[in-house]
């Protein structure tokens, strides 16, 4: 049983990050782990984060949707969690996957505001509606996760069920997110990097996916580390990047980021780290057709360039057209700039493109982050 729980927590770990480009909603972990009515279980359980993430994926009709979790420091030593759960949350904190704060205040709303994301919370934020008017104006931006027939569902704070919606990112965010920021505190997990990040920061960085930096907190207009309250140093422009997504069988399965330094291989089972493995979503025929590494995507200047590295070749569907006559074939070793609206097709129904430009999803049920859990009603060993 303990082993199964660890596997669930590993799966959840893959769905929490502070990368502004990949997250789809903001949550307060301390709040969510205490939603006892979601499963009727223990007073606190990190598995409830998995349940809420699943609800988000179902609601967005997108696999692998990730959340930005703000965590009160007290959660790291919460006696209502198992020692295993506390250890896992501490690891997330150490790796900068979650934002640990002594006093979260309205940081959850600030992140949602800066990034234009929905917040998943039952708190009503009555006193903050002046500062964050979208809490009232956009019902899908503030959603309360509540028990539903097949797991949690979201209801808008102003009544009725709802799908999370993204708003426009705040104008301040574009400036903040165009730069890299450094915290003067050594070992800062959010704004470390060269010069910070502790003795083993470089070692830890090896083999980890590139993660975009968290948005700084703005205090009186000054970029500030939300963890340490210190003024951040501008460390230059943030490397250019572009978000792409894999779509299989009509459903977005995974988003990923390409940068100039970090080309990404997509295929059945690409070698090395950082590749996007499609094997688990393919039928036998597609698995035979698609090479282990099938296409390479990279950023050159502001262009996304796709290079076929497969045995069988690929195709480009301009402007997402699914008409056979429009398909441009991409022979092995051939490269092409991905124009606006273009979709790369590795095999019929297996595509890559910019997430906002991919055709809308069919009605699928995304894979559960909890699929390793035998039943939700289980009692954890303590
Ligand atoms: Zn810091």
XYZ file of C-alpha atoms and ligand atoms in Angstrom:
383
model
C 0.000 0.000 0.000
C 2.762 2.410 0.943
C 4.395 1.690 -2.417
C 1.166 2.516 -4.266
C 0.842 5.827 -2.403
C 4.399 6.728 -3.354
C 3.566 6.094 -6.984
C 0.508 8.348 -6.770
C 2.584 11.094 -5.177
C 5.195 10.701 -7.924
C 2.444 11.136 -10.508
C 1.134 14.224 -8.711
C 4.696 15.566 -8.550
C 4.747 15.615 -12.351
C 1.751 17.939 -12.274
C 2.972 20.674 -9.939
C 5.414 23.321 -11.091
C 6.031 27.056 -10.970
C 6.666 27.423 -14.707
C 4.371 30.231 -15.891
C 4.256 28.653 -19.345
C 2.959 25.259 -18.262
C 0.596 25.835 -15.337
C -3.153 26.066 -15.936
C -4.448 27.072 -12.489
C -3.272 28.249 -9.084
C -4.009 26.476 -5.797
C -3.231 26.755 -2.108
C -1.975 23.328 -1.035
C -2.681 23.948 2.655
C -6.316 24.578 1.793
C -6.759 21.652 -0.599
C -5.241 18.946 1.589
C -7.995 19.721 4.149
C -10.976 19.267 1.795
C -12.092 16.324 3.899
C -15.483 16.122 2.179
C -13.807 15.216 -1.143
C -13.102 11.688 0.075
C -14.308 11.538 3.661
C -10.825 10.460 4.712
C -8.191 11.781 7.059
C -8.125 15.439 8.188
C -5.254 16.163 5.769
C -4.224 14.268 2.640
C -2.004 15.232 -0.265
C -4.018 12.868 -2.467
C -6.719 15.554 -2.554
C -4.340 17.629 -4.626
C -4.397 14.778 -7.148
C -8.200 14.761 -7.089
C -8.322 18.494 -7.793
C -5.711 18.185 -10.558
C -7.807 15.414 -12.138
C -10.879 17.627 -11.970
C -8.919 20.376 -13.706
C -7.804 17.997 -16.476
C -11.381 16.750 -16.980
C -12.680 20.276 -17.031
C -10.074 21.496 -19.537
C -10.250 18.201 -21.486
C -6.486 18.093 -21.408
C -4.124 15.450 -20.048
C -1.272 16.418 -17.769
C -2.639 19.833 -16.855
C -0.318 21.266 -14.191
C -1.030 23.557 -11.252
C 0.958 26.276 -9.500
C 0.802 25.483 -5.785
C 1.419 28.066 -3.103
C 2.208 26.286 0.166
C 2.209 27.616 3.712
C 5.438 26.597 5.423
C 3.394 24.856 8.150
C 2.380 22.119 5.669
C 5.980 20.834 5.672
C 5.535 19.794 9.301
C 1.764 19.211 9.371
C 1.220 16.357 11.835
C -1.997 15.374 10.058
C 0.026 14.267 7.026
C 1.920 10.971 7.007
C 5.689 11.197 7.363
C 5.945 10.048 3.757
C 3.680 12.877 2.581
C 5.656 15.447 4.580
C 8.851 14.147 3.031
C 7.399 14.421 -0.458
C 6.133 17.977 0.089
C 9.565 18.965 1.444
C 11.142 17.535 -1.701
C 8.754 19.564 -3.853
C 9.734 22.632 -1.849
C 13.469 21.905 -2.198
C 13.119 21.392 -5.942
C 11.178 24.634 -6.351
C 8.135 22.762 -7.709
C 5.907 24.520 -5.173
C 6.212 27.972 -3.668
C 6.686 27.710 0.111
C 5.847 30.856 2.049
C 5.787 31.841 5.712
C 2.836 34.076 5.044
C 1.088 33.349 1.719
C -1.256 36.346 2.145
C -2.815 37.031 -1.244
C 0.072 35.499 -3.206
C -2.268 32.909 -4.771
C -4.358 35.708 -6.240
C -1.284 37.672 -7.258
C 0.054 34.700 -9.262
C -3.377 34.157 -10.838
C -3.542 37.860 -11.650
C -0.042 38.090 -13.148
C -0.406 34.939 -15.254
C -4.086 35.267 -16.144
C -4.899 31.904 -14.558
C -7.958 30.644 -12.700
C -7.691 30.023 -8.937
C -9.135 26.805 -7.519
C -10.202 27.693 -3.996
C -13.226 27.783 -1.743
C -12.108 31.034 -0.135
C -14.407 33.899 -1.114
C -11.810 36.692 -1.010
C -14.498 39.233 -0.151
C -12.055 41.953 0.810
C -9.892 41.549 -2.304
C -12.424 42.082 -5.075
C -11.431 45.688 -5.487
C -7.833 44.761 -6.148
C -8.678 41.711 -8.247
C -11.920 42.663 -10.023
C -11.864 39.493 -12.160
C -12.959 37.590 -9.022
C -16.378 39.065 -9.759
C -16.214 39.832 -13.451
C -15.070 36.422 -14.705
C -16.934 33.610 -12.933
C -14.610 30.900 -14.310
C -11.513 32.554 -12.837
C -12.342 31.685 -9.204
C -13.696 28.162 -8.821
C -14.422 26.105 -5.734
C -13.626 22.378 -5.992
C -16.570 20.477 -4.458
C -17.498 16.776 -4.340
C -19.149 15.475 -7.526
C -20.322 12.073 -8.744
C -17.052 11.115 -10.483
C -14.684 13.124 -8.290
C -14.470 16.838 -7.568
C -16.191 19.325 -9.866
C -15.848 23.095 -9.983
C -18.530 25.575 -9.114
C -18.196 29.286 -9.685
C -18.193 31.374 -6.521
C -21.200 33.204 -7.865
C -23.187 29.995 -8.462
C -23.365 27.191 -11.004
C -20.865 24.745 -12.416
C -18.009 26.121 -14.434
C -14.975 25.461 -16.581
C -11.776 27.236 -15.589
C -11.072 30.154 -17.874
C -7.867 32.042 -18.418
C -7.922 35.798 -18.335
C -5.504 38.245 -19.893
C -2.189 38.283 -18.032
C -1.639 41.570 -16.240
C 0.368 44.218 -18.129
C 2.948 44.145 -15.331
C 3.508 40.436 -15.965
C 4.871 40.860 -19.486
C 7.689 43.048 -18.158
C 8.375 40.806 -15.155
C 8.379 37.612 -17.208
C 10.680 39.024 -19.870
C 13.574 39.094 -17.388
C 15.457 36.585 -15.230
C 15.472 37.457 -11.533
C 17.905 36.541 -8.779
C 17.303 36.477 -5.039
C 20.197 37.634 -2.815
C 19.412 34.833 -0.317
C 21.699 31.891 -1.031
C 19.900 28.680 -1.846
C 16.680 30.417 -2.894
C 14.683 27.719 -4.664
C 12.561 30.109 -6.690
C 15.064 32.732 -7.794
C 18.414 30.939 -7.524
C 20.447 30.020 -10.578
C 24.015 31.079 -11.185
C 25.416 32.489 -7.974
C 22.515 31.182 -5.894
C 20.798 27.857 -5.546
C 23.166 26.173 -3.085
C 26.273 24.062 -3.525
C 24.638 21.350 -5.580
C 22.367 23.523 -7.682
C 24.293 22.754 -10.861
C 24.252 19.028 -10.203
C 20.558 19.142 -9.455
C 19.924 20.998 -12.688
C 21.403 18.171 -14.757
C 18.715 15.877 -16.064
C 15.888 18.136 -14.952
C 13.572 19.638 -17.460
C 14.096 23.347 -17.997
C 11.589 25.157 -15.881
C 10.587 28.728 -16.452
C 11.083 30.942 -13.447
C 8.191 31.768 -11.128
C 6.696 35.258 -11.425
C 8.231 37.660 -8.875
C 5.973 39.233 -6.309
C 5.391 42.937 -6.872
C 5.613 44.995 -3.693
C 5.093 48.694 -4.281
C 6.098 48.044 -7.870
C 9.390 46.395 -6.876
C 10.072 42.771 -7.995
C 10.426 40.886 -4.715
C 11.124 37.289 -3.709
C 7.815 36.027 -2.275
C 9.717 33.611 -0.041
C 12.349 35.937 1.412
C 10.777 39.357 0.981
C 14.026 40.569 -0.570
C 14.377 42.795 -3.604
C 15.269 40.733 -6.692
C 18.174 41.548 -8.966
C 17.585 41.772 -12.717
C 19.832 39.110 -14.267
C 19.095 39.947 -17.888
C 16.544 38.871 -20.457
C 14.807 35.560 -19.960
C 15.762 33.118 -22.737
C 13.277 33.053 -25.568
C 10.904 30.094 -25.413
C 7.772 28.729 -26.998
C 5.128 26.368 -25.639
C 4.048 23.480 -27.841
C 1.646 20.639 -27.211
C 1.210 17.046 -28.317
C -2.305 16.117 -29.393
C -3.218 12.450 -29.750
C -6.679 11.248 -30.711
C -8.153 14.734 -30.496
C -6.934 15.485 -26.976
C -3.999 17.605 -25.802
C -1.831 15.116 -23.938
C 1.064 17.229 -22.856
C 2.513 20.724 -23.154
C 6.242 21.290 -23.388
C 8.626 24.198 -23.749
C 11.316 24.651 -26.401
C 14.135 27.133 -25.979
C 17.140 27.979 -28.132
C 19.405 25.927 -25.872
C 17.023 23.033 -25.464
C 15.661 21.296 -28.586
C 13.023 18.679 -27.791
C 12.717 15.249 -29.378
C 9.236 13.783 -29.752
C 8.645 10.157 -30.661
C 7.557 6.728 -29.517
C 10.331 6.632 -26.893
C 13.089 9.219 -27.459
C 16.547 8.540 -26.036
C 17.923 10.743 -23.305
C 16.124 13.044 -20.926
C 13.785 15.857 -21.841
C 12.163 14.013 -24.775
C 8.422 13.627 -25.147
C 7.396 9.956 -25.163
C 4.212 9.170 -27.061
C 4.211 5.364 -26.765
C 1.592 5.154 -24.016
C -1.012 6.962 -26.139
C -0.502 5.041 -29.398
C -2.235 2.021 -30.879
C -0.152 -0.803 -32.362
C -0.201 0.564 -35.892
C 0.863 4.063 -34.807
C 3.540 2.551 -32.594
C 4.984 0.656 -35.580
C 4.947 3.774 -37.777
C 6.332 6.327 -35.355
C 10.095 6.168 -34.750
C 11.616 6.189 -31.266
C 12.664 9.778 -32.027
C 10.428 11.066 -34.786
C 10.749 14.850 -34.923
C 13.014 17.439 -33.313
C 11.607 20.841 -32.395
C 13.808 23.804 -31.710
C 13.732 27.539 -31.480
C 15.914 29.557 -33.866
C 15.440 33.208 -33.108
C 11.695 33.520 -32.912
C 11.053 30.629 -35.333
C 9.978 27.177 -34.223
C 11.778 24.754 -36.548
C 10.678 21.166 -36.944
C 13.106 18.570 -38.308
C 12.028 15.077 -39.211
C 14.458 12.540 -37.726
C 12.279 9.485 -38.407
C 12.336 6.523 -40.758
C 8.904 7.117 -42.270
C 8.632 10.905 -42.456
C 5.979 13.319 -41.187
C 3.617 15.907 -42.510
C 2.622 19.515 -41.902
C -1.007 20.522 -41.784
C -1.072 24.241 -42.579
C -3.507 26.225 -40.453
C -4.535 22.977 -38.755
C -6.384 21.824 -41.909
C -7.255 18.147 -41.745
C -7.962 18.007 -45.525
C -5.640 15.478 -47.170
C -4.953 17.809 -50.137
C -3.475 20.447 -47.817
C -0.984 18.133 -46.176
C 2.656 18.976 -46.933
C 4.958 16.031 -46.484
C 8.136 16.346 -44.498
C 10.694 13.764 -45.610
C 13.227 12.248 -43.222
C 15.959 14.800 -42.364
C 13.907 17.666 -43.833
C 13.336 20.844 -41.746
C 10.641 23.459 -41.873
C 9.664 26.572 -39.951
C 6.356 26.064 -38.188
C 4.191 28.933 -39.408
C 1.352 30.315 -37.346
C -1.429 27.727 -37.252
C 0.737 24.899 -38.598
C 0.443 21.487 -37.044
C 3.078 18.744 -37.401
C 1.552 15.320 -38.002
C 3.607 12.258 -37.105
C 0.809 9.836 -37.951
C -2.922 10.408 -38.490
C -4.265 11.781 -35.206
C -0.816 12.311 -33.659
C 0.037 15.991 -33.901
C 2.167 18.782 -32.446
C 1.398 22.482 -32.529
C 0.944 25.619 -30.462
C -1.725 24.709 -27.887
C -3.994 27.662 -28.666
C -3.917 26.798 -32.369
C -4.706 23.093 -32.096
C -8.254 22.052 -33.045
C -10.606 21.897 -30.048
C -10.661 18.590 -28.195
C -13.039 15.727 -28.716
C -14.929 14.622 -25.622
C -12.338 12.408 -24.014
C -11.598 11.565 -20.427
C -8.032 12.555 -19.629
C -5.879 9.988 -17.858
C -6.088 10.250 -14.104
C -3.081 11.380 -12.128
C -4.482 9.029 -9.486
C -4.626 5.952 -11.729
C -2.071 4.199 -9.558
C -4.374 4.527 -6.561
C -6.351 1.300 -6.014
C -9.308 3.138 -4.469
C -9.789 6.633 -3.216
C -11.323 5.497 0.042
C -8.152 3.768 1.208
C -6.731 4.583 4.595
C -3.105 5.472 4.591
C -0.655 3.809 6.976
C 0.747 6.355 9.398
Zn 14.372 34.184 -2.350
